[in-house]
CSV table of C-alpha atoms and ligand atoms in Angstrom, one decimal:
chain,number,residue,atom,x,y,z
A,1,UNK,CA,-130.3,240.2,170.1
A,2,UNK,CA,-127.6,239.8,172.4
A,3,UNK,CA,-127.6,236.8,175.1
A,4,UNK,CA,-126.1,238.3,178.6
A,5,UNK,CA,-125.0,235.6,180.5
A,6,UNK,CA,-124.7,236.3,184.2
A,7,UNK,CA,-123.4,235.4,187.5
A,8,UNK,CA,-125.9,235.6,190.4
A,9,UNK,CA,-124.9,234.3,193.3
A,10,UNK,CA,-121.7,236.1,194.1
A,11,UNK,CA,-123.1,238.6,191.7
A,12,UNK,CA,-122.6,242.6,193.1
A,13,UNK,CA,-125.4,243.5,191.5
A,14,UNK,CA,-127.7,240.1,192.8
A,15,UNK,CA,-130.6,242.3,193.6
A,16,UNK,CA,-130.0,244.5,189.6
A,17,UNK,CA,-130.1,241.1,188.1
A,18,UNK,CA,-133.3,239.5,189.0
A,19,UNK,CA,-134.9,242.8,188.5
A,20,UNK,CA,-133.8,242.6,184.9
A,21,UNK,CA,-135.2,238.7,184.3
A,22,UNK,CA,-138.6,239.8,186.2
A,23,UNK,CA,-138.7,242.6,183.1
A,24,UNK,CA,-138.2,240.3,180.6
A,25,UNK,CA,-140.8,237.8,182.1
A,26,UNK,CA,-143.7,239.8,182.6
A,27,UNK,CA,-143.5,241.1,178.8
A,28,UNK,CA,-143.4,238.2,177.0
A,29,UNK,CA,-139.4,237.4,177.0
A,30,UNK,CA,-138.0,234.5,177.4
A,31,UNK,CA,-134.9,234.0,180.7
A,32,UNK,CA,-133.0,230.8,181.5
A,33,UNK,CA,-132.9,230.0,185.2
A,34,UNK,CA,-131.1,226.8,187.2
A,35,UNK,CA,-133.3,225.1,189.4
A,36,UNK,CA,-131.3,222.0,191.3
A,37,UNK,CA,-132.1,218.8,187.6
A,38,UNK,CA,-131.3,221.2,185.1
A,39,UNK,CA,-131.3,224.5,183.4
A,40,UNK,CA,-134.8,226.0,182.7
A,41,UNK,CA,-135.7,228.0,179.5
A,42,UNK,CA,-138.6,230.4,181.4
A,43,UNK,CA,-142.3,231.9,180.5
A,44,UNK,CA,-144.4,233.6,181.5
A,45,UNK,CA,-147.0,230.3,181.8
A,46,UNK,CA,-149.9,232.8,181.5
A,47,UNK,CA,-149.3,234.2,178.4
A,48,UNK,CA,-149.2,231.9,175.2
A,49,UNK,CA,-147.0,234.0,172.9
A,50,UNK,CA,-144.2,234.6,176.2
A,51,UNK,CA,-144.6,231.0,175.8
A,52,UNK,CA,-145.7,230.3,171.9
A,53,UNK,CA,-141.2,232.1,172.7
A,54,UNK,CA,-140.2,228.6,174.0
A,55,UNK,CA,-141.3,226.3,171.6
A,56,UNK,CA,-139.5,228.4,168.6
A,57,UNK,CA,-136.1,228.5,170.4
A,58,UNK,CA,-136.0,225.0,171.5
A,59,UNK,CA,-137.7,223.4,167.7
A,60,UNK,CA,-140.1,222.0,170.1
A,61,UNK,CA,-142.9,219.9,169.0
A,62,UNK,CA,-146.2,221.4,170.1
A,63,UNK,CA,-147.7,218.3,171.3
A,64,UNK,CA,-145.4,218.4,174.4
A,65,UNK,CA,-146.4,220.3,177.3
A,66,UNK,CA,-144.0,222.2,179.3
A,67,UNK,CA,-143.5,221.9,183.7
A,68,UNK,CA,-145.0,224.7,185.3
A,69,UNK,CA,-142.5,226.2,188.2
A,70,UNK,CA,-144.4,228.5,191.0
A,71,UNK,CA,-142.4,229.0,194.2
A,72,UNK,CA,-144.5,226.8,197.1
A,73,UNK,CA,-147.1,224.4,197.8
A,74,UNK,CA,-149.9,227.6,198.6
A,75,UNK,CA,-148.8,229.1,194.8
A,76,UNK,CA,-149.4,225.5,193.0
A,77,UNK,CA,-153.0,225.2,195.0
A,78,UNK,CA,-153.8,228.5,193.3
A,79,UNK,CA,-153.7,227.3,189.8
A,80,UNK,CA,-155.3,223.4,190.4
A,81,UNK,CA,-158.8,221.2,191.0
A,82,UNK,CA,-159.7,218.3,192.4
A,83,UNK,CA,-156.2,217.9,194.2
A,84,UNK,CA,-156.0,214.6,195.3
A,85,UNK,CA,-154.4,214.0,199.0
A,86,UNK,CA,-151.6,211.7,198.3
A,87,UNK,CA,-151.0,215.0,195.7
A,88,UNK,CA,-150.5,217.0,198.7
A,89,UNK,CA,-149.2,215.1,200.9
A,90,UNK,CA,-145.9,214.5,197.7
A,91,UNK,CA,-145.8,218.5,198.0
A,92,UNK,CA,-144.7,217.9,201.7
A,93,UNK,CA,-142.6,215.2,202.1
A,94,UNK,CA,-141.0,216.3,198.0
A,95,UNK,CA,-140.6,220.6,197.4
A,96,UNK,CA,-139.2,222.4,196.9
A,97,UNK,CA,-137.3,219.2,194.9
A,98,UNK,CA,-137.4,217.6,191.8
A,99,UNK,CA,-140.8,216.1,191.5
A,100,UNK,CA,-143.2,216.9,189.4
A,101,UNK,CA,-146.6,216.4,190.2
A,102,UNK,CA,-150.0,216.3,186.7
A,103,UNK,CA,-152.6,218.0,188.6
A,104,UNK,CA,-156.3,219.1,186.9
A,105,UNK,CA,-155.4,222.4,186.2
A,106,UNK,CA,-158.0,225.3,187.0
A,107,UNK,CA,-160.4,226.4,183.8
A,108,UNK,CA,-159.0,228.7,181.9
A,109,UNK,CA,-154.9,229.5,184.1
A,110,UNK,CA,-152.5,228.7,181.9
A,111,UNK,CA,-152.1,230.2,178.4
A,112,UNK,CA,-153.2,226.3,176.2
A,113,UNK,CA,-149.7,226.2,174.4
A,114,UNK,CA,-148.1,225.5,177.8
A,115,UNK,CA,-150.6,222.3,178.1
A,116,UNK,CA,-150.7,221.2,174.4
A,117,UNK,CA,-154.9,221.4,175.3
A,118,UNK,CA,-154.9,218.9,177.6
A,119,UNK,CA,-156.6,219.2,181.2
A,120,UNK,CA,-154.3,218.7,183.2
A,121,UNK,CA,-151.1,220.5,184.1
A,122,UNK,CA,-147.1,220.2,185.3
A,123,UNK,CA,-146.3,221.4,188.4
A,124,UNK,CA,-142.8,222.1,190.8
A,125,UNK,CA,-141.5,223.7,193.1
A,126,UNK,CA,-137.5,224.2,191.7
A,127,UNK,CA,-135.1,223.9,194.7
A,128,UNK,CA,-132.8,226.2,193.4
A,129,UNK,CA,-131.9,229.0,195.2
A,130,UNK,CA,-131.8,230.9,192.3
A,131,UNK,CA,-135.0,229.8,191.3
A,132,UNK,CA,-137.2,230.2,194.2
A,133,UNK,CA,-135.6,234.1,193.9
A,134,UNK,CA,-136.5,234.5,190.9
A,135,UNK,CA,-140.2,232.9,191.4
A,136,UNK,CA,-140.9,234.6,194.3
A,137,UNK,CA,-140.6,237.7,192.7
A,138,UNK,CA,-141.8,237.6,189.6
A,139,UNK,CA,-144.5,236.7,190.9
A,140,UNK,CA,-146.2,234.5,188.2
A,141,UNK,CA,-146.3,230.7,187.4
A,142,UNK,CA,-143.1,230.3,184.9
A,143,UNK,CA,-143.3,227.8,182.8
A,144,UNK,CA,-140.0,226.1,181.8
A,145,UNK,CA,-138.9,222.7,179.7
A,146,UNK,CA,-134.8,222.4,180.0
A,147,UNK,CA,-133.1,224.5,178.0
A,148,UNK,CA,-131.5,222.9,175.5
A,149,UNK,CA,-132.9,223.1,171.3
A,150,UNK,CA,-134.9,220.3,171.2
A,151,UNK,CA,-133.1,216.2,171.1
A,152,UNK,CA,-130.0,218.0,172.6
A,153,UNK,CA,-129.0,216.6,175.3
A,154,UNK,CA,-130.1,218.9,178.3
A,155,UNK,CA,-128.5,221.5,179.8
A,156,UNK,CA,-126.8,220.7,183.1
A,157,UNK,CA,-124.3,224.1,183.3
A,158,UNK,CA,-124.8,228.1,182.3
A,159,UNK,CA,-122.2,227.3,178.8
A,160,UNK,CA,-125.1,224.7,177.7
A,161,UNK,CA,-127.7,226.8,177.4
A,162,UNK,CA,-125.7,229.2,175.3
A,163,UNK,CA,-124.2,227.3,173.3
A,164,UNK,CA,-127.7,226.2,172.0
A,165,UNK,CA,-129.6,229.7,173.0
A,166,UNK,CA,-126.9,232.5,172.0
A,167,UNK,CA,-128.5,235.0,170.0
A,168,UNK,CA,-132.4,233.7,170.9
A,169,UNK,CA,-132.6,234.8,174.2
A,170,UNK,CA,-131.6,237.9,176.8
A,171,UNK,CA,-130.2,236.0,179.8
A,172,UNK,CA,-129.2,233.5,181.0
A,173,UNK,CA,-129.2,233.3,184.9
A,174,UNK,CA,-126.2,231.6,186.2
A,175,UNK,CA,-126.0,229.6,188.8
A,176,UNK,CA,-123.6,227.1,188.2
A,177,UNK,CA,-123.5,223.9,187.6
A,178,UNK,CA,-126.5,221.7,188.3
A,179,UNK,CA,-126.7,219.2,191.5
A,180,UNK,CA,-128.9,216.6,190.3
A,181,UNK,CA,-128.2,216.6,186.1
A,182,UNK,CA,-131.0,214.8,185.3
A,183,UNK,CA,-134.5,215.6,184.9
A,184,UNK,CA,-137.3,216.0,187.5
A,185,UNK,CA,-139.6,212.4,188.2
A,186,UNK,CA,-143.5,213.4,187.2
A,187,UNK,CA,-145.4,211.5,188.7
A,188,UNK,CA,-149.8,211.3,187.7
A,189,UNK,CA,-151.8,212.3,190.4
A,190,UNK,CA,-154.9,212.3,188.3
A,191,UNK,CA,-155.0,208.5,188.4
A,192,UNK,CA,-154.6,205.5,191.1
A,193,UNK,CA,-152.5,204.4,191.5
A,194,UNK,CA,-150.4,207.3,190.4
A,195,UNK,CA,-148.4,206.4,187.6
A,196,UNK,CA,-144.3,207.7,186.9
A,197,UNK,CA,-144.1,209.1,183.6
A,198,UNK,CA,-140.2,210.0,183.7
A,199,UNK,CA,-138.3,208.4,185.9
A,200,UNK,CA,-135.8,211.4,188.1
A,201,UNK,CA,-134.0,211.2,191.2
A,202,UNK,CA,-137.1,210.8,192.8
A,203,UNK,CA,-137.5,207.5,192.8
A,204,UNK,CA,-140.8,205.0,192.5
A,205,UNK,CA,-139.4,203.3,196.4
A,206,UNK,CA,-138.7,207.1,198.0
A,207,UNK,CA,-143.2,207.8,196.3
A,208,UNK,CA,-144.1,204.8,198.1
A,209,UNK,CA,-143.0,205.4,202.0
A,210,UNK,CA,-145.4,208.4,201.7
A,211,UNK,CA,-147.9,207.2,198.7
A,212,UNK,CA,-147.5,203.9,199.3
A,213,UNK,CA,-148.4,202.2,195.7
A,214,UNK,CA,-146.8,203.7,192.6
A,215,UNK,CA,-147.3,202.4,189.2
A,216,UNK,CA,-144.1,202.8,187.3
A,217,UNK,CA,-145.7,203.9,182.9
A,218,UNK,CA,-142.8,201.8,181.3
A,219,UNK,CA,-144.8,198.8,183.3
A,220,UNK,CA,-147.8,199.2,182.0
A,221,UNK,CA,-148.8,197.4,178.7
A,222,UNK,CA,-150.8,198.7,175.8
A,223,UNK,CA,-150.0,201.8,177.0
A,224,UNK,CA,-150.5,205.4,175.6
A,225,UNK,CA,-147.6,207.6,175.7
A,226,UNK,CA,-149.6,210.0,178.8
A,227,UNK,CA,-146.6,211.4,179.1
A,228,UNK,CA,-146.8,213.4,175.4
A,229,UNK,CA,-143.1,214.1,175.1
A,230,UNK,CA,-141.9,210.5,176.0
A,231,UNK,CA,-142.2,209.1,172.2
A,232,UNK,CA,-139.3,211.8,171.1
A,233,UNK,CA,-136.1,211.4,170.2
A,234,UNK,CA,-134.3,212.9,173.4
A,235,UNK,CA,-130.9,213.4,175.1
A,236,UNK,CA,-129.1,212.5,171.6
A,237,UNK,CA,-125.4,214.2,170.9
A,238,UNK,CA,-123.9,214.0,167.4
A,239,UNK,CA,-122.5,210.8,167.2
A,240,UNK,CA,-124.3,207.4,167.5
A,241,UNK,CA,-124.5,206.5,171.5
A,242,UNK,CA,-124.6,202.7,171.5
A,243,UNK,CA,-124.5,200.5,174.9
A,244,UNK,CA,-122.5,197.9,176.1
A,245,UNK,CA,-122.2,195.7,179.1
A,246,UNK,CA,-119.8,196.4,181.5
A,247,UNK,CA,-117.9,194.2,180.8
A,248,UNK,CA,-113.6,194.9,180.4
A,249,UNK,CA,-113.1,192.4,177.3
A,250,UNK,CA,-115.6,193.3,176.6
A,251,UNK,CA,-115.8,196.8,175.7
A,252,UNK,CA,-111.8,196.9,175.1
A,253,UNK,CA,-112.7,194.8,172.1
A,254,UNK,CA,-115.5,196.4,170.6
A,255,UNK,CA,-113.0,199.9,171.2
A,256,UNK,CA,-110.8,198.1,168.9
A,257,UNK,CA,-113.2,196.6,166.2
A,258,UNK,CA,-113.9,200.1,165.8
A,259,UNK,CA,-110.5,201.5,165.7
A,260,UNK,CA,-110.1,199.0,163.2
A,261,UNK,CA,-112.4,201.1,161.1
A,262,UNK,CA,-109.3,204.1,161.3
A,263,UNK,CA,-112.7,205.4,162.9
A,264,UNK,CA,-113.3,207.7,166.6
A,265,UNK,CA,-114.1,206.3,170.1
A,266,UNK,CA,-115.3,208.0,172.8
A,267,UNK,CA,-116.1,205.4,175.7
A,268,UNK,CA,-118.1,206.6,178.5
A,269,UNK,CA,-118.3,204.8,181.9
A,270,UNK,CA,-117.7,204.1,186.0
A,271,UNK,CA,-113.7,202.8,185.1
A,272,UNK,CA,-111.5,204.4,182.7
A,273,UNK,CA,-110.4,202.9,179.2
A,274,UNK,CA,-107.4,204.0,178.3
A,275,UNK,CA,-107.5,202.4,175.1
A,276,UNK,CA,-110.2,204.3,173.3
A,277,UNK,CA,-109.2,207.8,172.2
A,278,UNK,CA,-112.0,209.6,175.0
A,279,UNK,CA,-113.3,208.9,177.4
A,280,UNK,CA,-115.8,210.4,180.3
A,281,UNK,CA,-117.2,209.4,183.3
A,282,UNK,CA,-120.1,208.2,183.2
A,283,UNK,CA,-122.6,209.4,186.8
A,284,UNK,CA,-126.0,211.0,186.2
A,285,UNK,CA,-124.7,214.1,187.3
A,286,UNK,CA,-122.5,214.5,184.1
A,287,UNK,CA,-124.8,212.5,182.2
A,288,UNK,CA,-125.5,215.7,179.5
A,289,UNK,CA,-122.0,217.3,180.4
A,290,UNK,CA,-120.2,214.8,179.0
A,291,UNK,CA,-122.3,213.9,175.9
A,292,UNK,CA,-122.2,217.6,175.7
A,293,UNK,CA,-118.3,217.4,175.7
A,294,UNK,CA,-118.2,214.2,172.9
A,295,UNK,CA,-120.3,216.9,170.2
A,296,UNK,CA,-116.3,218.9,171.2
A,297,UNK,CA,-114.6,216.1,169.1
A,298,UNK,CA,-113.9,214.2,166.4
A,299,UNK,CA,-115.5,211.1,167.9
A,300,UNK,CA,-117.3,208.9,164.8
A,301,UNK,CA,-118.7,206.3,167.6
A,302,UNK,CA,-119.4,206.5,171.4
A,303,UNK,CA,-120.0,203.2,173.8
A,304,UNK,CA,-121.7,203.7,176.7
A,305,UNK,CA,-121.4,200.8,179.0
A,306,UNK,CA,-123.8,199.3,181.5
A,307,UNK,CA,-124.1,198.1,184.8
A,308,UNK,CA,-127.2,196.0,186.5
A,309,UNK,CA,-129.1,199.5,187.4
A,310,UNK,CA,-128.9,200.5,191.5
A,311,UNK,CA,-132.1,202.2,191.9
A,312,UNK,CA,-131.2,205.4,192.2
A,313,UNK,CA,-130.0,204.7,188.7
A,314,UNK,CA,-133.4,203.8,186.8
A,315,UNK,CA,-133.4,207.3,185.5
A,316,UNK,CA,-130.4,207.9,184.4
A,317,UNK,CA,-130.4,204.4,182.4
A,318,UNK,CA,-133.9,205.7,181.2
A,319,UNK,CA,-132.1,208.9,179.6
A,320,UNK,CA,-128.7,207.0,178.7
A,321,UNK,CA,-131.1,203.7,176.9
A,322,UNK,CA,-132.3,207.1,174.5
A,323,UNK,CA,-129.8,208.7,173.6
A,324,UNK,CA,-129.1,205.3,172.4
A,325,UNK,CA,-132.0,205.2,170.9
A,326,UNK,CA,-132.0,201.6,172.6
A,327,UNK,CA,-128.9,200.4,170.3
A,328,UNK,CA,-126.4,197.9,171.7
A,329,UNK,CA,-122.9,197.5,169.6
A,330,UNK,CA,-122.6,194.5,168.4
B,1,LIG,O1,-136.5,218.3,185.9
B,1,LIG,C1,-137.3,219.0,185.6
B,1,LIG,O2,-137.7,218.8,185.0
B,1,LIG,C2,-136.9,220.6,184.4
B,1,LIG,C3,-137.0,221.8,185.1
B,1,LIG,C4,-135.9,222.7,183.6
B,1,LIG,O3,-137.5,221.7,185.7
B,1,LIG,N1,-138.5,220.4,183.0
B,1,LIG,C5,-138.3,220.0,182.1
B,1,LIG,O4,-139.0,220.5,181.1
B,1,LIG,O5,-137.9,218.3,182.2
B,1,LIG,P1,-139.7,219.6,179.9
B,1,LIG,O6,-140.9,220.0,179.5
B,1,LIG,O7,-138.0,219.0,179.0
B,1,LIG,O8,-140.7,217.8,180.2
B,1,LIG,C6,-141.4,218.6,180.5
B,1,LIG,C7,-142.2,216.7,180.5
B,1,LIG,C8,-142.5,215.9,179.5
B,1,LIG,O9,-142.2,214.8,179.5
B,1,LIG,C9,-143.7,216.7,178.9
B,1,LIG,O10,-144.7,214.7,178.5
B,1,LIG,C10,-144.8,216.1,180.8
B,1,LIG,O11,-143.3,216.7,181.6
B,1,LIG,N2,-145.9,216.7,181.1
B,1,LIG,C11,-146.1,218.2,180.9
B,1,LIG,N3,-147.4,218.3,181.1
B,1,LIG,C12,-148.0,217.3,181.6
B,1,LIG,C13,-148.7,216.7,181.1
B,1,LIG,N4,-150.0,217.6,181.6
B,1,LIG,N5,-149.1,215.5,181.6
B,1,LIG,C14,-148.5,214.3,181.0
B,1,LIG,N6,-146.9,215.3,181.1
B,1,LIG,C15,-147.0,216.2,180.8
B,2,LIG,MG1,-136.3,218.3,178.6
């Protein structure tokens, strides 16, 4: 299969491009599109054959449910039932935006493989003009996980999608680099108080200003993984990633130690380390891009420096810890 990558915004053939994308989605095909968080790999969420193609393209385990994207709160309400007042408040406050709400879905609303057989579904309205234009035109709920091969860093640029999906999907809508760079906050509205299953750019504090107490799933003891995807290895580049305290002397010693064995080291940090073979700037917006850039080098080991995390960085630290599989350099 030939994979087309089309720049959408400044394209004179913009309408033609959207029509092409709509046509593919309505005929059980996959289209990758930008959102404000990461690029999504979209399929018609009501069609099990279409959804199956997402799992095949990504190599994604079938017990990991997908997030459904719609164009508005009104569209979302067509697909869910027993919606709590707090969920409506979140929709009004944060949609369109990087917040996925887990709610009870209407019976037989979605293909069973979207929800991994659960009675609940994760829905969001993305805050990106290309995603919204596409959703408005296609008039279908679109299941879309991040458009990467399962286990790899999520794509924040169309080139990342192309790297993973070339020859596998027919069309990538290119909307440039995504603004936020990490996946949406996932908030479970089926319990009280609501629980954050995956931290994101919309923080616990942001949510609490609107709906009061919210719990973090990582704070709940003996908690079975309620967000099934969270148990899998994620976001990992090819070379092993190690966390290290953001202390200049310590990091420099570590670099020298690795290089002494004839190995190449990359440092991901907020401050530059000229001693390292490669240096990439660390921020939520650039994390996945930096991890993918490491894959294009001959690096043997990646050091990621960790500073006491300001609240906005909780989500980035969560992804970095997963990329490192929680290993610390010692
Ligand atoms: O920012 C995002 O959310 C991106 C963009 C493309 O919108 N999408 C994304 O989707 O990250 P995905 O499929 O890679 O992440 C889905 C996450 C998983 O952690 C999954 O376990 C959780 O959402 N999830 C989905 N449905 C769920 C449900 N019914 N109950 C609990 N967790 C659910
Ligand atoms: Mg993902």
